[in-house]
């Protein structure tokens, strides 16, 4: 059987991005130290899992004091590889592509959106948003991806075009793809994909809502 | 400390939606039975975890034959509460709201988008897309949510407006919110939220890409 995506192994990385958000929030609120118990209570997390995760990555809190907030933030950023800048390209300059291009904090820190691609002649040649992201024709994708040293590709095109765009990104050397199209994409083993499936999120919400109705 | 979201407890529901997608795909390809081993290999999952998850929910495969694909699909749909129709409203008729409103399979099966809300006078009073979803003023949200029996609210407004919109949904009796705004929202304990944080997805991809570069 052919392999498509590795969604379950995303679980640990998902937790790390969640912890990062929690710690950044605590830092903004002035916390310098936080215990796994406080962290668990505050963000509805499992304190055993927190301790397990952090010890696995070689990070440990001080007994009676907890985790050093600054230290953990740096550590998680290091583990997630966020201490460098990634060039990101968005394929698709429709509603979704545009929403992503101006999504707050999407184009700062470790990530820089360097190009958008579309097949609509009225969009090609223009720039989008306050950061003036250039919109190229999707035919130029392989060439521009190499020229602009794109590290990650975001697929925000209709489902029917998703595989073709994925192939073009992969051929141009991109090793990470985020797929917003509701279509399976097949990539070589040395390329990582993250599936952003809105429908799956709605289904999770249905799960919660239906269980609330049963029990409350 | 105040509680904000329960992202880690989403893990099981997340796996169920993933399994559902896998089984639907297998059904489309003509499979009637599949073993946990085949499922694990095909979709890069953990076969022990599959068996554990399914036995926890009282579903079991036949030795030597595997899981009955149709049966599992119905079972997961039942567990996720997908055997009824949920009325969904989208707050925000900008790029993101529009992208969601016409996202494939978002407005079919168990989900029906019954309304959009915006504060832009040029959008209010119109309809959006081929399903003619009505766009109401955000001030009408409480009234329309009750009138249209909205079960779930999607927050696709700027971060500064997210809490206000969440409060309005909650006050009108909505028990499930999907938050696309990069802002913390605070809700009562009997309301469930799902965070759709694009930045977290990018960070996961960074994790993969940086590890690929180290090892390959």
Tab-separated table of C-alpha atoms in Angstrom:
chain	number	residue	atom	x	y	z
A	1	UNK	CA	0.000	0.000	0.000
A	2	UNK	CA	1.177	3.518	-0.742
A	3	UNK	CA	1.723	5.906	2.150
A	4	UNK	CA	0.035	9.285	2.209
A	5	UNK	CA	0.495	11.159	5.449
A	6	UNK	CA	1.816	10.729	8.950
A	7	UNK	CA	-0.831	12.537	10.961
A	8	UNK	CA	-0.573	10.530	14.178
A	9	UNK	CA	3.159	11.095	14.558
A	10	UNK	CA	2.295	14.796	14.492
A	11	UNK	CA	0.967	14.447	18.033
A	12	UNK	CA	4.213	15.278	19.807
A	13	UNK	CA	5.017	18.277	17.609
A	14	UNK	CA	1.458	19.449	18.121
A	15	UNK	CA	1.898	19.332	21.896
A	16	UNK	CA	5.157	21.265	21.653
A	17	UNK	CA	3.513	24.068	19.678
A	18	UNK	CA	0.745	24.104	22.278
A	19	UNK	CA	3.246	24.295	25.166
A	20	UNK	CA	5.072	27.081	23.339
A	21	UNK	CA	1.857	29.119	23.113
A	22	UNK	CA	1.117	28.512	26.801
A	23	UNK	CA	4.593	29.588	27.912
A	24	UNK	CA	4.596	32.678	25.671
A	25	UNK	CA	1.256	33.654	27.182
A	26	UNK	CA	2.580	33.142	30.727
A	27	UNK	CA	5.664	35.203	29.896
A	28	UNK	CA	3.450	38.049	28.630
A	29	UNK	CA	1.576	37.882	31.920
A	30	UNK	CA	4.812	38.247	33.867
A	31	UNK	CA	5.444	34.674	35.033
A	32	UNK	CA	9.086	33.679	35.430
A	33	UNK	CA	8.521	30.168	36.750
A	34	UNK	CA	5.595	27.790	36.478
A	35	UNK	CA	5.078	24.267	37.813
A	36	UNK	CA	3.709	21.434	35.686
A	37	UNK	CA	0.672	21.398	38.009
A	38	UNK	CA	-0.069	25.100	37.445
A	39	UNK	CA	0.484	24.675	33.719
A	40	UNK	CA	-1.860	21.672	33.637
A	41	UNK	CA	-4.593	23.467	35.580
A	42	UNK	CA	-4.337	26.671	33.637
A	43	UNK	CA	-4.480	25.162	30.186
A	44	UNK	CA	-6.438	21.971	30.885
A	45	UNK	CA	-3.423	19.787	30.205
A	46	UNK	CA	-2.242	16.518	31.762
A	47	UNK	CA	0.569	17.225	34.251
A	48	UNK	CA	2.050	13.707	33.975
A	49	UNK	CA	2.236	14.097	30.208
A	50	UNK	CA	3.876	17.518	30.571
A	51	UNK	CA	6.571	16.081	32.856
A	52	UNK	CA	7.060	13.106	30.535
A	53	UNK	CA	7.308	15.291	27.427
A	54	UNK	CA	9.768	17.708	28.982
A	55	UNK	CA	11.981	14.993	30.471
A	56	UNK	CA	12.009	13.219	27.101
A	57	UNK	CA	13.452	16.325	25.510
A	58	UNK	CA	15.946	16.685	28.374
A	59	UNK	CA	14.265	19.646	30.047
A	60	UNK	CA	13.522	19.551	33.759
A	61	UNK	CA	12.036	21.906	36.271
A	62	UNK	CA	13.422	22.644	39.708
A	63	UNK	CA	11.510	20.992	42.556
A	64	UNK	CA	9.350	23.549	44.340
A	65	UNK	CA	10.083	26.244	41.757
A	66	UNK	CA	8.926	24.773	38.465
A	67	UNK	CA	10.021	25.456	34.935
A	68	UNK	CA	11.884	28.609	33.989
A	69	UNK	CA	9.541	30.195	31.446
A	70	UNK	CA	12.250	31.880	29.317
A	71	UNK	CA	14.383	28.751	29.295
A	72	UNK	CA	11.491	26.521	28.203
A	73	UNK	CA	10.491	28.911	25.415
A	74	UNK	CA	14.035	28.887	24.024
A	75	UNK	CA	14.268	25.129	24.427
A	76	UNK	CA	10.996	24.451	22.590
A	77	UNK	CA	11.931	26.898	19.829
A	78	UNK	CA	15.206	25.051	19.453
A	79	UNK	CA	13.487	21.649	19.322
A	80	UNK	CA	10.932	22.884	16.786
A	81	UNK	CA	13.708	24.416	14.698
A	82	UNK	CA	12.351	27.950	15.073
A	83	UNK	CA	15.713	29.624	15.557
A	84	UNK	CA	16.130	30.233	11.865
A	85	UNK	CA	13.981	31.852	9.180
A	86	UNK	CA	11.964	29.721	6.755
A	87	UNK	CA	10.935	31.057	3.368
A	88	UNK	CA	7.329	30.112	2.678
A	89	UNK	CA	5.408	30.178	-0.614
A	90	UNK	CA	1.635	29.976	-0.959
A	91	UNK	CA	0.142	28.255	-4.013
A	92	UNK	CA	-3.297	29.772	-4.580
A	93	UNK	CA	-4.145	33.466	-4.249
A	94	UNK	CA	-7.871	32.906	-3.680
A	95	UNK	CA	-9.749	33.616	-0.448
A	96	UNK	CA	-7.817	31.031	1.528
A	97	UNK	CA	-4.385	31.964	0.171
A	98	UNK	CA	-5.061	35.615	0.917
A	99	UNK	CA	-6.393	34.842	4.398
A	100	UNK	CA	-3.159	32.943	5.109
A	101	UNK	CA	-0.941	35.657	3.624
A	102	UNK	CA	-2.287	38.226	6.047
A	103	UNK	CA	-2.893	35.897	8.994
A	104	UNK	CA	-1.280	37.555	12.025
A	105	UNK	CA	2.172	36.291	12.979
A	106	UNK	CA	2.268	34.102	9.869
A	107	UNK	CA	4.754	36.381	8.193
A	108	UNK	CA	7.113	37.226	11.050
A	109	UNK	CA	9.598	35.620	13.419
A	110	UNK	CA	10.691	32.319	11.921
A	111	UNK	CA	8.524	32.559	8.816
A	112	UNK	CA	8.623	34.846	5.818
A	113	UNK	CA	6.124	34.582	2.993
A	114	UNK	CA	8.176	35.249	-0.116
A	115	UNK	CA	5.797	34.394	-2.942
A	116	UNK	CA	2.280	33.473	-3.969
A	117	UNK	CA	1.340	31.535	-7.095
A	118	UNK	CA	-1.896	31.569	-9.060
A	119	UNK	CA	-3.110	30.698	-12.536
A	120	UNK	CA	-5.460	33.688	-12.799
A	121	UNK	CA	-3.950	36.190	-15.261
A	122	UNK	CA	-5.608	39.087	-13.423
A	123	UNK	CA	-3.686	38.249	-10.234
A	124	UNK	CA	-0.311	37.337	-11.734
A	125	UNK	CA	2.221	40.184	-11.784
A	126	UNK	CA	0.565	42.001	-8.885
A	127	UNK	CA	1.529	41.999	-5.234
A	128	UNK	CA	-0.676	41.145	-2.287
A	129	UNK	CA	-1.085	42.836	1.094
A	130	UNK	CA	0.918	45.345	3.038
A	131	UNK	CA	4.046	43.220	2.720
A	132	UNK	CA	3.757	43.352	-1.082
A	133	UNK	CA	4.065	39.615	-1.591
A	134	UNK	CA	4.614	39.030	-5.322
A	135	UNK	CA	2.095	36.827	-7.156
A	136	UNK	CA	3.657	34.699	-9.892
A	137	UNK	CA	2.039	32.386	-12.411
A	138	UNK	CA	1.887	28.825	-11.147
A	139	UNK	CA	3.922	27.798	-14.200
A	140	UNK	CA	6.837	29.773	-12.741
A	141	UNK	CA	6.646	27.858	-9.452
A	142	UNK	CA	9.665	25.552	-9.955
A	143	UNK	CA	11.917	28.397	-11.094
A	144	UNK	CA	10.816	30.923	-8.435
A	145	UNK	CA	10.922	28.365	-5.616
A	146	UNK	CA	14.576	27.744	-6.379
A	147	UNK	CA	15.410	31.411	-6.939
A	148	UNK	CA	13.741	32.529	-3.685
A	149	UNK	CA	15.065	29.553	-1.699
A	150	UNK	CA	11.605	28.459	-0.561
A	151	UNK	CA	11.710	25.999	2.371
A	152	UNK	CA	7.988	25.310	2.768
A	153	UNK	CA	5.022	25.313	0.443
A	154	UNK	CA	1.417	25.954	1.382
A	155	UNK	CA	-1.178	24.367	-0.893
A	156	UNK	CA	-4.300	26.542	-0.997
A	157	UNK	CA	-5.552	25.564	-4.445
A	158	UNK	CA	-8.697	23.586	-5.364
A	159	UNK	CA	-8.525	19.841	-4.690
A	160	UNK	CA	-8.147	18.949	-8.368
A	161	UNK	CA	-4.898	20.974	-8.621
A	162	UNK	CA	-3.378	19.928	-5.277
A	163	UNK	CA	-1.274	16.967	-6.466
A	164	UNK	CA	0.149	18.882	-9.427
A	165	UNK	CA	1.200	21.768	-7.180
A	166	UNK	CA	2.653	19.357	-4.617
A	167	UNK	CA	4.679	17.649	-7.367
A	168	UNK	CA	6.022	21.011	-8.557
A	169	UNK	CA	7.077	22.006	-5.035
A	170	UNK	CA	8.750	18.641	-4.455
A	171	UNK	CA	10.548	18.727	-7.816
A	172	UNK	CA	11.914	22.165	-6.932
A	173	UNK	CA	13.355	20.765	-3.695
A	174	UNK	CA	10.792	21.845	-1.063
A	175	UNK	CA	10.841	19.445	1.905
A	176	UNK	CA	7.767	20.589	3.820
A	177	UNK	CA	4.188	21.063	2.574
A	178	UNK	CA	1.081	22.258	4.360
A	179	UNK	CA	-1.978	21.034	2.509
A	180	UNK	CA	-5.236	22.958	2.864
A	181	UNK	CA	-6.852	21.304	-0.137
A	182	UNK	CA	-9.316	18.566	0.819
A	183	UNK	CA	-7.420	16.049	-1.273
A	184	UNK	CA	-4.888	13.357	-0.591
A	185	UNK	CA	-1.462	14.287	-1.837
A	186	UNK	CA	1.257	11.757	-2.340
A	187	UNK	CA	4.860	12.807	-1.722
A	188	UNK	CA	8.223	11.021	-1.463
A	189	UNK	CA	9.319	9.782	1.981
A	190	UNK	CA	11.823	12.603	2.451
A	191	UNK	CA	9.112	15.271	2.188
A	192	UNK	CA	6.890	16.072	5.165
A	193	UNK	CA	3.275	17.108	4.865
A	194	UNK	CA	0.934	18.649	7.413
A	195	UNK	CA	-2.765	18.279	6.645
A	196	UNK	CA	-4.924	21.260	7.551
A	197	UNK	CA	-8.324	19.683	7.252
A	198	UNK	CA	-11.081	22.065	8.328
A	199	UNK	CA	-13.696	19.363	8.072
A	200	UNK	CA	-11.840	17.241	10.645
A	201	UNK	CA	-11.983	20.183	13.059
A	202	UNK	CA	-15.740	20.495	12.566
A	203	UNK	CA	-16.099	16.781	13.257
A	204	UNK	CA	-14.181	17.139	16.498
A	205	UNK	CA	-16.509	19.918	17.508
A	206	UNK	CA	-19.494	17.706	16.684
A	207	UNK	CA	-18.003	15.090	18.998
A	208	UNK	CA	-17.788	17.580	21.851
A	209	UNK	CA	-21.187	19.125	21.255
A	210	UNK	CA	-22.979	15.777	20.981
A	211	UNK	CA	-21.327	14.550	24.173
A	212	UNK	CA	-22.217	17.762	26.006
A	213	UNK	CA	-25.823	17.249	25.033
A	214	UNK	CA	-25.805	13.705	26.347
A	215	UNK	CA	-24.245	14.552	29.685
A	216	UNK	CA	-25.292	18.097	30.593
B	1	UNK	CA	-5.771	30.414	37.099
B	2	UNK	CA	-8.488	30.731	34.483
B	3	UNK	CA	-8.907	27.953	31.957
B	4	UNK	CA	-8.818	28.692	28.258
B	5	UNK	CA	-8.824	25.628	26.065
B	6	UNK	CA	-8.548	21.880	26.220
B	7	UNK	CA	-6.323	21.182	23.232
B	8	UNK	CA	-4.625	18.063	24.550
B	9	UNK	CA	-7.881	16.230	25.251
B	10	UNK	CA	-8.635	16.783	21.570
B	11	UNK	CA	-6.109	14.076	20.744
B	12	UNK	CA	-8.560	11.173	20.774
B	13	UNK	CA	-11.223	12.996	18.759
B	14	UNK	CA	-8.499	14.024	16.330
B	15	UNK	CA	-7.498	10.381	15.844
B	16	UNK	CA	-11.106	9.376	15.269
B	17	UNK	CA	-11.537	11.970	12.514
B	18	UNK	CA	-8.292	10.710	10.997
B	19	UNK	CA	-9.460	7.074	11.130
B	20	UNK	CA	-12.765	8.130	9.577
B	21	UNK	CA	-10.938	9.723	6.634
B	22	UNK	CA	-8.764	6.635	6.203
B	23	UNK	CA	-11.741	4.249	6.205
B	24	UNK	CA	-13.762	6.422	3.817
B	25	UNK	CA	-10.792	6.448	1.461
B	26	UNK	CA	-10.453	2.652	1.691
B	27	UNK	CA	-14.188	2.249	1.038
B	28	UNK	CA	-13.888	4.412	-2.093
B	29	UNK	CA	-11.072	2.156	-3.260
B	30	UNK	CA	-13.290	-0.894	-2.849
B	31	UNK	CA	-11.976	-2.367	0.412
B	32	UNK	CA	-14.527	-4.253	2.532
B	33	UNK	CA	-12.187	-5.383	5.316
B	34	UNK	CA	-8.851	-4.070	6.510
B	35	UNK	CA	-6.539	-5.227	9.296
B	36	UNK	CA	-5.001	-2.842	11.842
B	37	UNK	CA	-1.611	-3.758	10.363
B	38	UNK	CA	-2.647	-2.797	6.812
B	39	UNK	CA	-4.253	0.378	8.134
B	40	UNK	CA	-1.104	1.268	10.069
B	41	UNK	CA	1.191	0.658	7.093
B	42	UNK	CA	-0.985	2.460	4.618
B	43	UNK	CA	-1.483	5.620	6.649
B	44	UNK	CA	1.681	5.617	8.742
B	45	UNK	CA	-0.243	4.944	11.960
B	46	UNK	CA	0.598	2.893	15.022
B	47	UNK	CA	-1.192	-0.484	14.856
B	48	UNK	CA	-1.142	-0.984	18.651
B	49	UNK	CA	-2.780	2.399	19.106
B	50	UNK	CA	-5.412	1.570	16.473
B	51	UNK	CA	-6.320	-1.665	18.274
B	52	UNK	CA	-6.358	0.117	21.630
B	53	UNK	CA	-8.534	2.960	20.346
B	54	UNK	CA	-11.026	0.664	18.672
B	55	UNK	CA	-11.300	-1.709	21.631
B	56	UNK	CA	-11.816	1.268	23.941
B	57	UNK	CA	-14.825	2.285	21.895
B	58	UNK	CA	-16.082	-1.297	21.863
B	59	UNK	CA	-15.233	-2.033	18.241
B	60	UNK	CA	-13.277	-5.127	17.342
B	61	UNK	CA	-12.043	-6.719	14.166
B	62	UNK	CA	-12.276	-10.403	13.292
B	63	UNK	CA	-9.024	-12.336	13.574
B	64	UNK	CA	-7.581	-12.960	10.117
B	65	UNK	CA	-10.153	-10.758	8.403
B	66	UNK	CA	-9.774	-7.356	10.027
B	67	UNK	CA	-12.215	-4.531	10.499
B	68	UNK	CA	-15.380	-4.280	8.440
B	69	UNK	CA	-14.922	-0.937	6.677
B	70	UNK	CA	-18.634	-0.016	6.508
B	71	UNK	CA	-19.186	-0.981	10.121
B	72	UNK	CA	-16.255	1.088	11.365
B	73	UNK	CA	-17.353	4.140	9.367
B	74	UNK	CA	-20.831	3.985	10.908
B	75	UNK	CA	-19.378	3.371	14.369
B	76	UNK	CA	-16.991	6.341	14.200
B	77	UNK	CA	-19.740	8.578	12.815
B	78	UNK	CA	-21.917	7.529	15.732
B	79	UNK	CA	-19.151	8.206	18.282
B	80	UNK	CA	-18.364	11.594	16.737
B	81	UNK	CA	-22.065	12.468	16.734
B	82	UNK	CA	-22.191	12.810	12.933
B	83	UNK	CA	-25.547	11.083	12.484
B	84	UNK	CA	-27.454	14.332	12.810
B	85	UNK	CA	-27.211	17.714	11.089
B	86	UNK	CA	-25.500	20.654	12.807
B	87	UNK	CA	-26.355	24.223	11.896
B	88	UNK	CA	-23.171	26.259	11.627
B	89	UNK	CA	-22.734	30.046	11.550
B	90	UNK	CA	-19.575	31.872	10.458
B	91	UNK	CA	-18.709	35.178	12.119
B	92	UNK	CA	-16.610	37.144	9.645
B	93	UNK	CA	-17.244	37.341	5.901
B	94	UNK	CA	-13.663	38.298	4.987
B	95	UNK	CA	-11.214	36.126	3.032
B	96	UNK	CA	-11.122	33.434	5.702
B	97	UNK	CA	-14.879	33.337	6.329
B	98	UNK	CA	-15.506	33.090	2.590
B	99	UNK	CA	-12.845	30.407	2.158
B	100	UNK	CA	-14.562	28.374	4.882
B	101	UNK	CA	-18.051	28.966	3.469
B	102	UNK	CA	-17.108	27.387	0.176
B	103	UNK	CA	-14.629	24.841	1.510
B	104	UNK	CA	-15.599	21.483	-0.064
B	105	UNK	CA	-17.666	19.177	2.151
B	106	UNK	CA	-17.967	21.882	4.794
B	107	UNK	CA	-21.572	22.513	3.897
B	108	UNK	CA	-22.888	18.986	3.388
B	109	UNK	CA	-23.534	15.757	5.276
B	110	UNK	CA	-23.632	16.545	8.977
B	111	UNK	CA	-22.998	20.273	8.606
B	112	UNK	CA	-25.055	23.073	7.135
B	113	UNK	CA	-23.835	26.671	7.051
B	114	UNK	CA	-26.950	28.686	7.769
B	115	UNK	CA	-25.581	32.213	8.287
B	116	UNK	CA	-22.589	34.517	8.088
B	117	UNK	CA	-22.109	37.663	10.156
B	118	UNK	CA	-20.086	40.756	9.366
B	119	UNK	CA	-19.919	44.402	10.446
B	120	UNK	CA	-19.230	45.700	6.919
B	121	UNK	CA	-22.379	47.456	5.654
B	122	UNK	CA	-21.501	46.582	2.052
B	123	UNK	CA	-21.653	42.845	2.850
B	124	UNK	CA	-24.671	42.838	5.182
B	125	UNK	CA	-27.976	41.996	3.493
B	126	UNK	CA	-26.288	40.084	0.670
B	127	UNK	CA	-25.806	36.352	0.295
B	128	UNK	CA	-22.568	34.511	-0.303
B	129	UNK	CA	-21.706	31.665	-2.660
B	130	UNK	CA	-23.730	29.186	-4.635
B	131	UNK	CA	-25.640	28.117	-1.521
B	132	UNK	CA	-26.797	31.707	-0.998
B	133	UNK	CA	-25.721	31.890	2.634
B	134	UNK	CA	-27.267	35.060	4.097
B	135	UNK	CA	-24.889	37.660	5.580
B	136	UNK	CA	-26.331	39.431	8.630
B	137	UNK	CA	-24.919	42.288	10.675
B	138	UNK	CA	-22.922	41.039	13.630
B	139	UNK	CA	-25.308	42.954	15.895
B	140	UNK	CA	-28.043	40.541	14.815
B	141	UNK	CA	-25.952	37.526	15.842
B	142	UNK	CA	-27.769	36.662	19.112
B	143	UNK	CA	-31.208	36.920	17.522
B	144	UNK	CA	-30.354	35.064	14.287
B	145	UNK	CA	-28.423	32.337	16.113
B	146	UNK	CA	-31.545	31.505	18.116
B	147	UNK	CA	-33.896	31.864	15.160
B	148	UNK	CA	-31.788	29.625	12.911
B	149	UNK	CA	-31.023	27.127	15.709
B	150	UNK	CA	-27.263	27.443	15.276
B	151	UNK	CA	-25.331	24.619	16.991
B	152	UNK	CA	-21.768	25.699	16.240
B	153	UNK	CA	-20.084	29.023	15.664
B	154	UNK	CA	-16.958	29.642	13.613
B	155	UNK	CA	-14.929	32.686	14.595
B	156	UNK	CA	-13.180	34.128	11.536
B	157	UNK	CA	-12.945	37.755	12.666
B	158	UNK	CA	-9.826	39.772	13.562
B	159	UNK	CA	-8.226	38.928	16.917
B	160	UNK	CA	-9.511	42.106	18.605
B	161	UNK	CA	-13.142	41.111	17.927
B	162	UNK	CA	-12.830	37.399	18.769
B	163	UNK	CA	-13.839	37.511	22.446
B	164	UNK	CA	-16.853	39.720	21.780
B	165	UNK	CA	-18.103	37.385	19.067
B	166	UNK	CA	-17.461	34.345	21.284
B	167	UNK	CA	-19.475	35.971	24.090
B	168	UNK	CA	-22.365	36.663	21.718
B	169	UNK	CA	-22.417	33.065	20.468
B	170	UNK	CA	-22.281	31.718	24.029
B	171	UNK	CA	-25.012	34.060	25.243
B	172	UNK	CA	-27.232	32.854	22.396
B	173	UNK	CA	-26.755	29.263	23.561
B	174	UNK	CA	-24.104	27.943	21.151
B	175	UNK	CA	-22.138	25.095	22.780
B	176	UNK	CA	-19.318	24.629	20.265
B	177	UNK	CA	-16.932	27.221	18.822
B	178	UNK	CA	-14.151	26.890	16.292
B	179	UNK	CA	-11.717	29.737	16.706
B	180	UNK	CA	-9.605	30.814	13.731
B	181	UNK	CA	-8.631	34.147	15.271
B	182	UNK	CA	-5.117	34.140	16.705
B	183	UNK	CA	-6.458	35.185	20.094
B	184	UNK	CA	-7.273	33.422	23.330
B	185	UNK	CA	-10.960	33.216	23.913
B	186	UNK	CA	-12.435	32.503	27.288
B	187	UNK	CA	-15.692	30.521	27.469
B	188	UNK	CA	-17.723	28.846	30.222
B	189	UNK	CA	-16.941	25.211	31.062
B	190	UNK	CA	-20.030	23.903	29.273
B	191	UNK	CA	-18.896	25.346	25.939
B	192	UNK	CA	-16.284	23.570	23.846
B	193	UNK	CA	-13.749	25.327	21.678
B	194	UNK	CA	-11.504	23.998	18.945
B	195	UNK	CA	-8.478	26.145	18.137
B	196	UNK	CA	-7.547	26.331	14.468
B	197	UNK	CA	-4.136	27.900	14.772
B	198	UNK	CA	-2.384	28.109	11.406
B	199	UNK	CA	0.825	29.291	13.008
B	200	UNK	CA	1.007	26.098	15.102
B	201	UNK	CA	0.802	24.073	11.877
B	202	UNK	CA	3.673	26.043	10.380
B	203	UNK	CA	5.722	25.400	13.509
B	204	UNK	CA	5.090	21.672	13.230
B	205	UNK	CA	6.288	21.792	9.670
B	206	UNK	CA	9.413	23.648	10.804
B	207	UNK	CA	10.015	20.811	13.272
B	208	UNK	CA	9.835	18.235	10.511
B	209	UNK	CA	11.884	20.195	8.008
B	210	UNK	CA	14.653	21.010	10.485
B	211	UNK	CA	14.854	17.366	11.573
B	212	UNK	CA	14.960	16.188	7.965
B	213	UNK	CA	17.897	18.473	7.342
B	214	UNK	CA	19.752	17.068	10.336
B	215	UNK	CA	19.232	13.441	9.420
B	216	UNK	CA	18.983	13.220	5.627
